[in-house]
PDB file of C-alpha atoms in Angstrom:
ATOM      1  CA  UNK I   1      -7.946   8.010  27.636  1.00  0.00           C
ATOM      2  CA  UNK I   2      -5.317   9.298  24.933  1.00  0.00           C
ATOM      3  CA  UNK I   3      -1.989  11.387  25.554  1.00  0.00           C
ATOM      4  CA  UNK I   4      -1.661  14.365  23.777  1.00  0.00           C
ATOM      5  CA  UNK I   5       1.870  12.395  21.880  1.00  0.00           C
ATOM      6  CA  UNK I   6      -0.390   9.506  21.225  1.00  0.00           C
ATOM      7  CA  UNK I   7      -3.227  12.077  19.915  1.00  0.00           C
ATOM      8  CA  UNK I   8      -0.866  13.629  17.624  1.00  0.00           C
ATOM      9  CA  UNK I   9       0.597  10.148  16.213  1.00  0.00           C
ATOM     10  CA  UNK I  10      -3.145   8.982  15.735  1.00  0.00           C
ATOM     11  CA  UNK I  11      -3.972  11.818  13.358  1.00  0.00           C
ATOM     12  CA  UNK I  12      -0.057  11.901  11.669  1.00  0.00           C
ATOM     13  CA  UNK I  13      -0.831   8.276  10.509  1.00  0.00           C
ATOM     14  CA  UNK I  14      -4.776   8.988   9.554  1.00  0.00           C
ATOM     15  CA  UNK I  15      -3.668  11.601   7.268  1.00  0.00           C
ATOM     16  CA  UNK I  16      -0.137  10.720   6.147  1.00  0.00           C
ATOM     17  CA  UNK I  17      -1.486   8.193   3.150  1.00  0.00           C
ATOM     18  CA  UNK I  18      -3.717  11.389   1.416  1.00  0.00           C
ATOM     19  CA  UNK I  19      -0.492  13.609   1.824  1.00  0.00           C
ATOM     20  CA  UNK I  20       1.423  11.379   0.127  1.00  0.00           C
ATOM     21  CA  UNK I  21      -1.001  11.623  -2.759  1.00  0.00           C
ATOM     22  CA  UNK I  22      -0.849  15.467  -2.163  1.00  0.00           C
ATOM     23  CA  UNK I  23       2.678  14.995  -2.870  1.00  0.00           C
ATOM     24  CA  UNK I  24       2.521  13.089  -6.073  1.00  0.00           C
ATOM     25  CA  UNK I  25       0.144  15.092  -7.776  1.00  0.00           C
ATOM     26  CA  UNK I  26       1.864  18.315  -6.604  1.00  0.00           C
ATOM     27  CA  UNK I  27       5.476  16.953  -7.657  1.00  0.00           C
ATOM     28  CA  UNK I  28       3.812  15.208 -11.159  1.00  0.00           C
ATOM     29  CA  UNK I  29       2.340  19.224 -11.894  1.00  0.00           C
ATOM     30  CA  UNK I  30       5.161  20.995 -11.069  1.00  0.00           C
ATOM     31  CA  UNK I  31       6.993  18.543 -13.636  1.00  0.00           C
ATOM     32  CA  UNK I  32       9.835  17.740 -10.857  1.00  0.00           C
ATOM     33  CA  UNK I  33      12.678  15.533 -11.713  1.00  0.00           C
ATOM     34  CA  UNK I  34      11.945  12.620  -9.890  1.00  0.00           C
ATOM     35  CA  UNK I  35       8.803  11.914 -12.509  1.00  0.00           C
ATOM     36  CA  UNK I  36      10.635  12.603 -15.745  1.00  0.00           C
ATOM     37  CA  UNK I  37      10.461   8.727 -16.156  1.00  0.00           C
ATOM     38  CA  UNK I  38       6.900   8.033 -16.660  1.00  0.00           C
ATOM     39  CA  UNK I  39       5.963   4.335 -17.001  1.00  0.00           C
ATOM     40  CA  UNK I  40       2.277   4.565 -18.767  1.00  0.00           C
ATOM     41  CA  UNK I  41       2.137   7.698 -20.851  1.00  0.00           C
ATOM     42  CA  UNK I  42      -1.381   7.174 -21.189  1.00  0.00           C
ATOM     43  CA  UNK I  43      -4.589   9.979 -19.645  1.00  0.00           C
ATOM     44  CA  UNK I  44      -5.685   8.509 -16.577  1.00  0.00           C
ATOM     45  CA  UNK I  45     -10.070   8.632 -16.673  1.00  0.00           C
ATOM     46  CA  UNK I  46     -11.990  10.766 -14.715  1.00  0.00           C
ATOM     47  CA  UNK I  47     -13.782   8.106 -12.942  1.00  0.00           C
ATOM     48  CA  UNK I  48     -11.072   6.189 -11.569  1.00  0.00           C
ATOM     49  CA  UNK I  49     -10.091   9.206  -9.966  1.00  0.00           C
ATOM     50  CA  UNK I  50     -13.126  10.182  -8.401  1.00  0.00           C
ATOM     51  CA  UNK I  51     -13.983   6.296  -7.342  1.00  0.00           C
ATOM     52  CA  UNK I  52      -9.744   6.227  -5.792  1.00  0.00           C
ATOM     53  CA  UNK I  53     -11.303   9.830  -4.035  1.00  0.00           C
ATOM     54  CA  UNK I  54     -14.449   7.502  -2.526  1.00  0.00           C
ATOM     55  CA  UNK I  55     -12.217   5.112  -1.406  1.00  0.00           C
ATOM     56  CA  UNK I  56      -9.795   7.196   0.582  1.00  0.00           C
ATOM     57  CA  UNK I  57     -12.646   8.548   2.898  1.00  0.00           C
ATOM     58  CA  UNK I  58     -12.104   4.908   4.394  1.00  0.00           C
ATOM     59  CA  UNK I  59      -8.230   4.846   4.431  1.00  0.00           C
ATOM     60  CA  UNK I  60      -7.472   5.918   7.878  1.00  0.00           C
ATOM     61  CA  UNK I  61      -9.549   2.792   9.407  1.00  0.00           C
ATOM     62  CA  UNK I  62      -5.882   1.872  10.322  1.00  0.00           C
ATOM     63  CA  UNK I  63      -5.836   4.568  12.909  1.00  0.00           C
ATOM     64  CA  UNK I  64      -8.616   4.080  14.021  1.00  0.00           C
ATOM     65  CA  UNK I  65      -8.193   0.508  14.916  1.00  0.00           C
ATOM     66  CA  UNK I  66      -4.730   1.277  16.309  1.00  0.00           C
ATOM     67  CA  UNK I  67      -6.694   3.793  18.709  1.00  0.00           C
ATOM     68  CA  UNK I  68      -9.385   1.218  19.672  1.00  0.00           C
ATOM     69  CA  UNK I  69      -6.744  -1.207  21.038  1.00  0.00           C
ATOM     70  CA  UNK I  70      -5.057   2.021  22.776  1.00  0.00           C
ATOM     71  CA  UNK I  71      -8.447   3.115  24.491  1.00  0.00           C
ATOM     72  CA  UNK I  72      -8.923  -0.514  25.563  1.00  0.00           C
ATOM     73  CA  UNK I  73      -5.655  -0.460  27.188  1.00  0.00           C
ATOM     74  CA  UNK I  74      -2.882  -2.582  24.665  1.00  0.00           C
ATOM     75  CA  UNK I  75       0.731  -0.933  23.788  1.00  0.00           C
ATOM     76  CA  UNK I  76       1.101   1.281  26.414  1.00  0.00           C
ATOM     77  CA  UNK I  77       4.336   0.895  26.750  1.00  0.00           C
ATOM     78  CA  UNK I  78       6.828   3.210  26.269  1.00  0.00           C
ATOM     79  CA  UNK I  79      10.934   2.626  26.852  1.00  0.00           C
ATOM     80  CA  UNK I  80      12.783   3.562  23.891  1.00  0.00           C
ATOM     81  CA  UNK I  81      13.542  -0.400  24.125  1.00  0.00           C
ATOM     82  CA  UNK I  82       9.934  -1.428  23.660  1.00  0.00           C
ATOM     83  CA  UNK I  83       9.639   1.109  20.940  1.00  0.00           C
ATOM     84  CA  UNK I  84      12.805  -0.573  18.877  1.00  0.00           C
ATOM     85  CA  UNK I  85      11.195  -4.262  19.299  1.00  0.00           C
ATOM     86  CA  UNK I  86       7.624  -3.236  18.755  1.00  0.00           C
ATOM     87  CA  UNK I  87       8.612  -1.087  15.639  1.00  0.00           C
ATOM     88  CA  UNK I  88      10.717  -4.721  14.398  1.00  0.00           C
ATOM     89  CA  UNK I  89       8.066  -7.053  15.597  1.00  0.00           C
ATOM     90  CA  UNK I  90       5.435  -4.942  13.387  1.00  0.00           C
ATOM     91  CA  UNK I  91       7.909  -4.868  10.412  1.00  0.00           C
ATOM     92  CA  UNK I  92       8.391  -8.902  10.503  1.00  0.00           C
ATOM     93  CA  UNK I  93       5.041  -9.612  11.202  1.00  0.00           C
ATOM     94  CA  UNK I  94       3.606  -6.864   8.041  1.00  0.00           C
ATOM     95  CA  UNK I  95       5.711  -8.629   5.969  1.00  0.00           C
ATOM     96  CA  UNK I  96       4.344 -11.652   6.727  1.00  0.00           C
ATOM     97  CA  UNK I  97       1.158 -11.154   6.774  1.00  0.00           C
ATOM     98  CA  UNK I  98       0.849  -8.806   3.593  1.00  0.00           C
ATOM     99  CA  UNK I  99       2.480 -11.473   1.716  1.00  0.00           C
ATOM    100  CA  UNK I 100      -0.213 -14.180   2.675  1.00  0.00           C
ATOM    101  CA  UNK I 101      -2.847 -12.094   2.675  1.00  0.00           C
ATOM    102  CA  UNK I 102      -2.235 -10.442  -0.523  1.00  0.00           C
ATOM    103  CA  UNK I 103      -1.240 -13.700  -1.980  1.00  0.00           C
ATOM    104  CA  UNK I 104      -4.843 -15.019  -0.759  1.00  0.00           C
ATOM    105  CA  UNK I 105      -6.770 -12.228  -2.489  1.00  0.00           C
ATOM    106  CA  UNK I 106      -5.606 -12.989  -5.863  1.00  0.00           C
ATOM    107  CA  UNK I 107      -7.273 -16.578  -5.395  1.00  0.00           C
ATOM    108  CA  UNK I 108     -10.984 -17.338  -7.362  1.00  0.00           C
ATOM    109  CA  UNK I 109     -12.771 -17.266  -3.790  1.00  0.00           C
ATOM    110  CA  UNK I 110     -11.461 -14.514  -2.547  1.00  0.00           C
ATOM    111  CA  UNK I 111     -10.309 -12.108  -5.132  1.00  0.00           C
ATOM    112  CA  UNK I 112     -13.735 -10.092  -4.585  1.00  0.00           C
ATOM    113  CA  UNK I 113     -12.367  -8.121  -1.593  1.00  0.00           C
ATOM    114  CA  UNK I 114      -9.016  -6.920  -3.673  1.00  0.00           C
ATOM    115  CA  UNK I 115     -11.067  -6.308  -6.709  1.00  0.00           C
ATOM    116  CA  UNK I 116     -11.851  -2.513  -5.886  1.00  0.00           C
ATOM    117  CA  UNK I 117      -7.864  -2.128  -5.623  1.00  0.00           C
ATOM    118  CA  UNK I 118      -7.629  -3.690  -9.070  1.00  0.00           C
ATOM    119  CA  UNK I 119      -9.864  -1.388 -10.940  1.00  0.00           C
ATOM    120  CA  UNK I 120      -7.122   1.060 -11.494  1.00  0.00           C
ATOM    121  CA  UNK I 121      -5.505  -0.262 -14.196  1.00  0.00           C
ATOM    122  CA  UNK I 122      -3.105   2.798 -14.332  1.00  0.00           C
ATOM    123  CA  UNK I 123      -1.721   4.361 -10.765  1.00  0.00           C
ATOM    124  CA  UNK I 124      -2.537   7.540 -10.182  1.00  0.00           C
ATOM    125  CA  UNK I 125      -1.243   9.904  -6.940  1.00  0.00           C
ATOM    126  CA  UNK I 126      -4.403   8.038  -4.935  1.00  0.00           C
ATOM    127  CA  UNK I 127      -3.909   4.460  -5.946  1.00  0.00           C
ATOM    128  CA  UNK I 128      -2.152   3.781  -3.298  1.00  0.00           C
ATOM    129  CA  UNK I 129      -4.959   4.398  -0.767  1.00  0.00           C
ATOM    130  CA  UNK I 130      -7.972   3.062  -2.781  1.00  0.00           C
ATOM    131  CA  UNK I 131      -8.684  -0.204  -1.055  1.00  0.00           C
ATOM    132  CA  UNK I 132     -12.250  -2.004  -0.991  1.00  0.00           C
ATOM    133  CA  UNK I 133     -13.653  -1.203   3.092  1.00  0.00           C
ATOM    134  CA  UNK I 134     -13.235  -4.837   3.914  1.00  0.00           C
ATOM    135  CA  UNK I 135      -9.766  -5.405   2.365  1.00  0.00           C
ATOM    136  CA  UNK I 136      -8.667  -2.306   4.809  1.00  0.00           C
ATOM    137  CA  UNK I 137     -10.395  -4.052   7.306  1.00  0.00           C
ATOM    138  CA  UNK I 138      -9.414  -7.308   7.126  1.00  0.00           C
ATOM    139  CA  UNK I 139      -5.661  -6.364   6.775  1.00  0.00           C
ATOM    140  CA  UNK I 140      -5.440  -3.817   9.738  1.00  0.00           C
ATOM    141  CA  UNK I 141      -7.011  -5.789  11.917  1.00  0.00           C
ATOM    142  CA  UNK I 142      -5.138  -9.077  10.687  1.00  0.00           C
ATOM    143  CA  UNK I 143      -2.164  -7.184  11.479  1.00  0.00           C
ATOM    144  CA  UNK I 144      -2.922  -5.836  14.732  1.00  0.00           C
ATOM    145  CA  UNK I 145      -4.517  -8.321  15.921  1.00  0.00           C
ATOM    146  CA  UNK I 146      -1.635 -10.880  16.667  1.00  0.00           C
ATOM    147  CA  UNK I 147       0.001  -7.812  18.178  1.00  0.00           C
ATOM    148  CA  UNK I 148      -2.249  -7.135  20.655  1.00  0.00           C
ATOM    149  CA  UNK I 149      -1.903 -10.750  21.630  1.00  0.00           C
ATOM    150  CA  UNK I 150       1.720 -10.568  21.821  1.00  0.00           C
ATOM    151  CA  UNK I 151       1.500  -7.303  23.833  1.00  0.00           C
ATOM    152  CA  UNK I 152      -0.102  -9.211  26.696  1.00  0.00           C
ATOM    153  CA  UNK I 153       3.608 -11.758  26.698  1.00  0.00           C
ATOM    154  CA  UNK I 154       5.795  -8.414  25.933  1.00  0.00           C
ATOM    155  CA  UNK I 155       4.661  -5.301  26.317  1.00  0.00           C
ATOM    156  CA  UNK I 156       4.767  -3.507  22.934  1.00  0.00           C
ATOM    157  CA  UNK I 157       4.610   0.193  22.189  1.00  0.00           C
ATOM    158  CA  UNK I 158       1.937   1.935  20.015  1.00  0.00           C
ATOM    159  CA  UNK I 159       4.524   4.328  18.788  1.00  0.00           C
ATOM    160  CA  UNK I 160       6.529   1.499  17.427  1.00  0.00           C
ATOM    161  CA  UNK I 161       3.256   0.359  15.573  1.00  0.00           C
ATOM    162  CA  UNK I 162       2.897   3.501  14.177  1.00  0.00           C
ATOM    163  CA  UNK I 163       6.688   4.006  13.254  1.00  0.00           C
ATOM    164  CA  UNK I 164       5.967   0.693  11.031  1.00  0.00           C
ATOM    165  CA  UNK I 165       2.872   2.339   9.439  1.00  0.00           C
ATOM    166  CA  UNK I 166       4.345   5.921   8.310  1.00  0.00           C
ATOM    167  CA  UNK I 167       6.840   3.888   6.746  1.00  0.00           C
ATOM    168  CA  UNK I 168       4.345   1.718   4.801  1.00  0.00           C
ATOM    169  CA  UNK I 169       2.400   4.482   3.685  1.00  0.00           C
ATOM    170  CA  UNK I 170       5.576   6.534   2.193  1.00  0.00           C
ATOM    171  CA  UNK I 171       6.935   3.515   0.559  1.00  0.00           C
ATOM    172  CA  UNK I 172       3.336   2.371  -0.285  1.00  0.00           C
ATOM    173  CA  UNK I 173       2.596   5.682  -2.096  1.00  0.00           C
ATOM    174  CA  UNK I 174       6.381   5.163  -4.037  1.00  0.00           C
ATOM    175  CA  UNK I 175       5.184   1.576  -5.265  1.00  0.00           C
ATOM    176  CA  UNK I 176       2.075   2.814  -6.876  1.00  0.00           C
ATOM    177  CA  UNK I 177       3.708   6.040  -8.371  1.00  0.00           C
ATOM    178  CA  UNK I 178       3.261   6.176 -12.328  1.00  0.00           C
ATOM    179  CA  UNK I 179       7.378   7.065 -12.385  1.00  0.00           C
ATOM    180  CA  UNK I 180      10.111   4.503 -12.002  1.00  0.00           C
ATOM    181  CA  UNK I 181      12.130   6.123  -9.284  1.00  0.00           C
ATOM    182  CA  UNK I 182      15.428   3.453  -8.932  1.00  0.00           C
ATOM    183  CA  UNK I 183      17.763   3.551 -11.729  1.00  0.00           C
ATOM    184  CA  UNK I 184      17.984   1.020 -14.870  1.00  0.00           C
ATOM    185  CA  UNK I 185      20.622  -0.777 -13.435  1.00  0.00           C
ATOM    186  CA  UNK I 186      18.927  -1.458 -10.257  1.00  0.00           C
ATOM    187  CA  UNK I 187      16.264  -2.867 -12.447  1.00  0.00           C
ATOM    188  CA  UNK I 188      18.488  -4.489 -14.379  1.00  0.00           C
ATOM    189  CA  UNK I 189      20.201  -6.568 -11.322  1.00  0.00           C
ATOM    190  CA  UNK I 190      18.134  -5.853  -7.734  1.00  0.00           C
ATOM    191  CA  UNK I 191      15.335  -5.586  -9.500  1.00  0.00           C
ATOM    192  CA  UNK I 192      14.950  -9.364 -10.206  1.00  0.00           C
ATOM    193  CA  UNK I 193      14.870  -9.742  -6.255  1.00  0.00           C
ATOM    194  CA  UNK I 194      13.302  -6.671  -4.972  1.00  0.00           C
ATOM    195  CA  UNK I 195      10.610  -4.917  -6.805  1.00  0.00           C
ATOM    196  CA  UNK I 196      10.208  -1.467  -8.533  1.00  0.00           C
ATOM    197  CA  UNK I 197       7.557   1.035  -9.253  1.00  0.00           C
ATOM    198  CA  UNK I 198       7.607  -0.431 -12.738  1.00  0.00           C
ATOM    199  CA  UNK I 199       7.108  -3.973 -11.610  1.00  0.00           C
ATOM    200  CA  UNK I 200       3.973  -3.007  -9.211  1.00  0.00           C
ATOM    201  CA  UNK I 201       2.491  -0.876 -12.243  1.00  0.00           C
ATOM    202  CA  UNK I 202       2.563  -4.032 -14.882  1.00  0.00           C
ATOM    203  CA  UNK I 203       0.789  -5.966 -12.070  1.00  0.00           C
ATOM    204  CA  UNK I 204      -1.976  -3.236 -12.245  1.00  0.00           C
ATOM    205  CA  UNK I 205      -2.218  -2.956 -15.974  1.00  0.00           C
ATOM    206  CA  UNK I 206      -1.949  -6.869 -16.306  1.00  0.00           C
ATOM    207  CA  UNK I 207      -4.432  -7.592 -13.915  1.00  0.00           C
ATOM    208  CA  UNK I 208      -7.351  -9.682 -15.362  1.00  0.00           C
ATOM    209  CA  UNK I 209     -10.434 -11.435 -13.147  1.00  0.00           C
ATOM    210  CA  UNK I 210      -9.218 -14.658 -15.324  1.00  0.00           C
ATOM    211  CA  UNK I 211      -7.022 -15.074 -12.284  1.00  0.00           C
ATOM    212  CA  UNK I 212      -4.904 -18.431 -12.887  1.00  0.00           C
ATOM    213  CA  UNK I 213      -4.181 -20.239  -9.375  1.00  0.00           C
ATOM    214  CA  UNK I 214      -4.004 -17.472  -7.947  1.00  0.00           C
ATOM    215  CA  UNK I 215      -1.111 -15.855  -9.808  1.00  0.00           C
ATOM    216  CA  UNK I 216      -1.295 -11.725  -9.396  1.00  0.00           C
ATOM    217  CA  UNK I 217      -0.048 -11.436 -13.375  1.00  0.00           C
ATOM    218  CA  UNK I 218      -1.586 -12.585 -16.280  1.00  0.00           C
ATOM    219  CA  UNK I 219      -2.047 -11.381 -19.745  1.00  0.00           C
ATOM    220  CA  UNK I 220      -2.344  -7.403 -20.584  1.00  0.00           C
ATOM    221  CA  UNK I 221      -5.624  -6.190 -20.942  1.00  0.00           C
ATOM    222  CA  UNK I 222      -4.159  -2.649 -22.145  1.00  0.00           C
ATOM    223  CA  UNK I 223      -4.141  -2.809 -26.164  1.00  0.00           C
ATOM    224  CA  UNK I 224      -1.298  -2.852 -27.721  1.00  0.00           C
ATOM    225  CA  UNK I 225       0.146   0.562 -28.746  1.00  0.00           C
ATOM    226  CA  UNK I 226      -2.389   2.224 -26.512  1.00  0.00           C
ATOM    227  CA  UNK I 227       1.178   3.853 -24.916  1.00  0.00           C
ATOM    228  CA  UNK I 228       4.857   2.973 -24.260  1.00  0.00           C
ATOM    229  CA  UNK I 229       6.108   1.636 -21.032  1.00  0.00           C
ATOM    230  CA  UNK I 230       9.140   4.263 -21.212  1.00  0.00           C
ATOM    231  CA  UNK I 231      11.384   2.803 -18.136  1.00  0.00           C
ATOM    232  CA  UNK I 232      14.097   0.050 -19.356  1.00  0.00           C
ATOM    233  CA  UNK I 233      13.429  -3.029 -17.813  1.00  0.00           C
TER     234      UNK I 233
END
């Protein structure tokens, strides 16, 4: 069965992505510094909040998968060294395999599992963990998958697995923040290589279903002077 450690980590990744959006909405009232740069000034409807609320009952499916493969008996490991190659393997591998997959969901045939994502043209504090049920499933088990095949060469430690996810879900939860959080230099210079809050919110508000080869931006469906996108590109 479980350990009480692996117990603990189980339910600290299940919950982490809705305290993140706690922490948004919690640091966007209390007016904190960190959001004085708002990217859409714009009122956020009703109905994409309660639909983003629907679609975080399903958001811990990563756990839950993650436990499966520990009650049938992958990443048991458990030497600090295991836990430093399984938390690297995970990271490569995420990044490969987010790109792809992400990359495949804004293609004609298959954009119908990242749609749900899509209909929040603005981010709110629960973007970041409204997914469509089979896009979460998909992805988790796409990614944890090839893991528990390479934990049958290597060994691999579920701790290191989860040490990848908490930090997905707290940078996750930064990217789809309606504040640009890295200064206008950094988006001035990095910010042509590595992307910003600002970047990840223009590929919400620019999404259309008009998708062309599969590119995630096309033209803006927000009208013009419907708000001002306040952070200097």
């Amino acid at each position: 069965m479980f350990t009480a450690p692996e117990i603990l980590v189980l339910v600290a990744i299940a919950v982490l992505g809705h305290v993140m959006a706690l922490f948004w909405y919690l640091a966007d009232q209390a007016k904190l510094k960190m959001c004085e740069r708002t990217i859409y000034d714009l009122p956020i409807d009703a109905g994409q909040i309660r639909r983003e609320m629907r679609n975080s009952l399903h958001a811990p499916i990563h756990a839950v998968i993650l436990a499966a493969f520990l009650y049938l008996g992958f990443f048991k490991s458990t030497s600090w060294t295991s836990f430093i190659y399984s938390a690297l393997m995970t990271t490569v591998w995420a990044e490969v395999w987010h790109y792809g997959s992400h990359r495949a969901f804004h293609l004609r045939a298959l954009h119908w599992i990242h749609l749900e994502h899509h209909k929040s043209r603005l981010n709110s504090c629960l973007t970041a963990i409204s997914f469509s049920f089979t896009e979460k499933l998909i992805f988790d088990i796409g990614l944890l998958g090839p893991l528990a095949v390479a934990d049958h060469f290597l060994g691999l430690n579920a701790f290191g697995i989860a040490g990848w996810y908490v930090g997905y879900l707290v940078i996750n939860s930064f990217s789809h923040a309606n504040f640009e959080l890295k200064s206008k230099s950094f988006n001035r210079w990095m910010g042509k290589v590595l992307t910003s809050t600002t970047y990840h919110s223009l590929h919400h508000s620019r999404y259309t279903r008009q998708l062309r080869a599969g590119h995630p931006h096309s033209r803006s469906h927000l009208q013009d002077g419907m708000g001002r996108l306040r952070s200097a590109l």
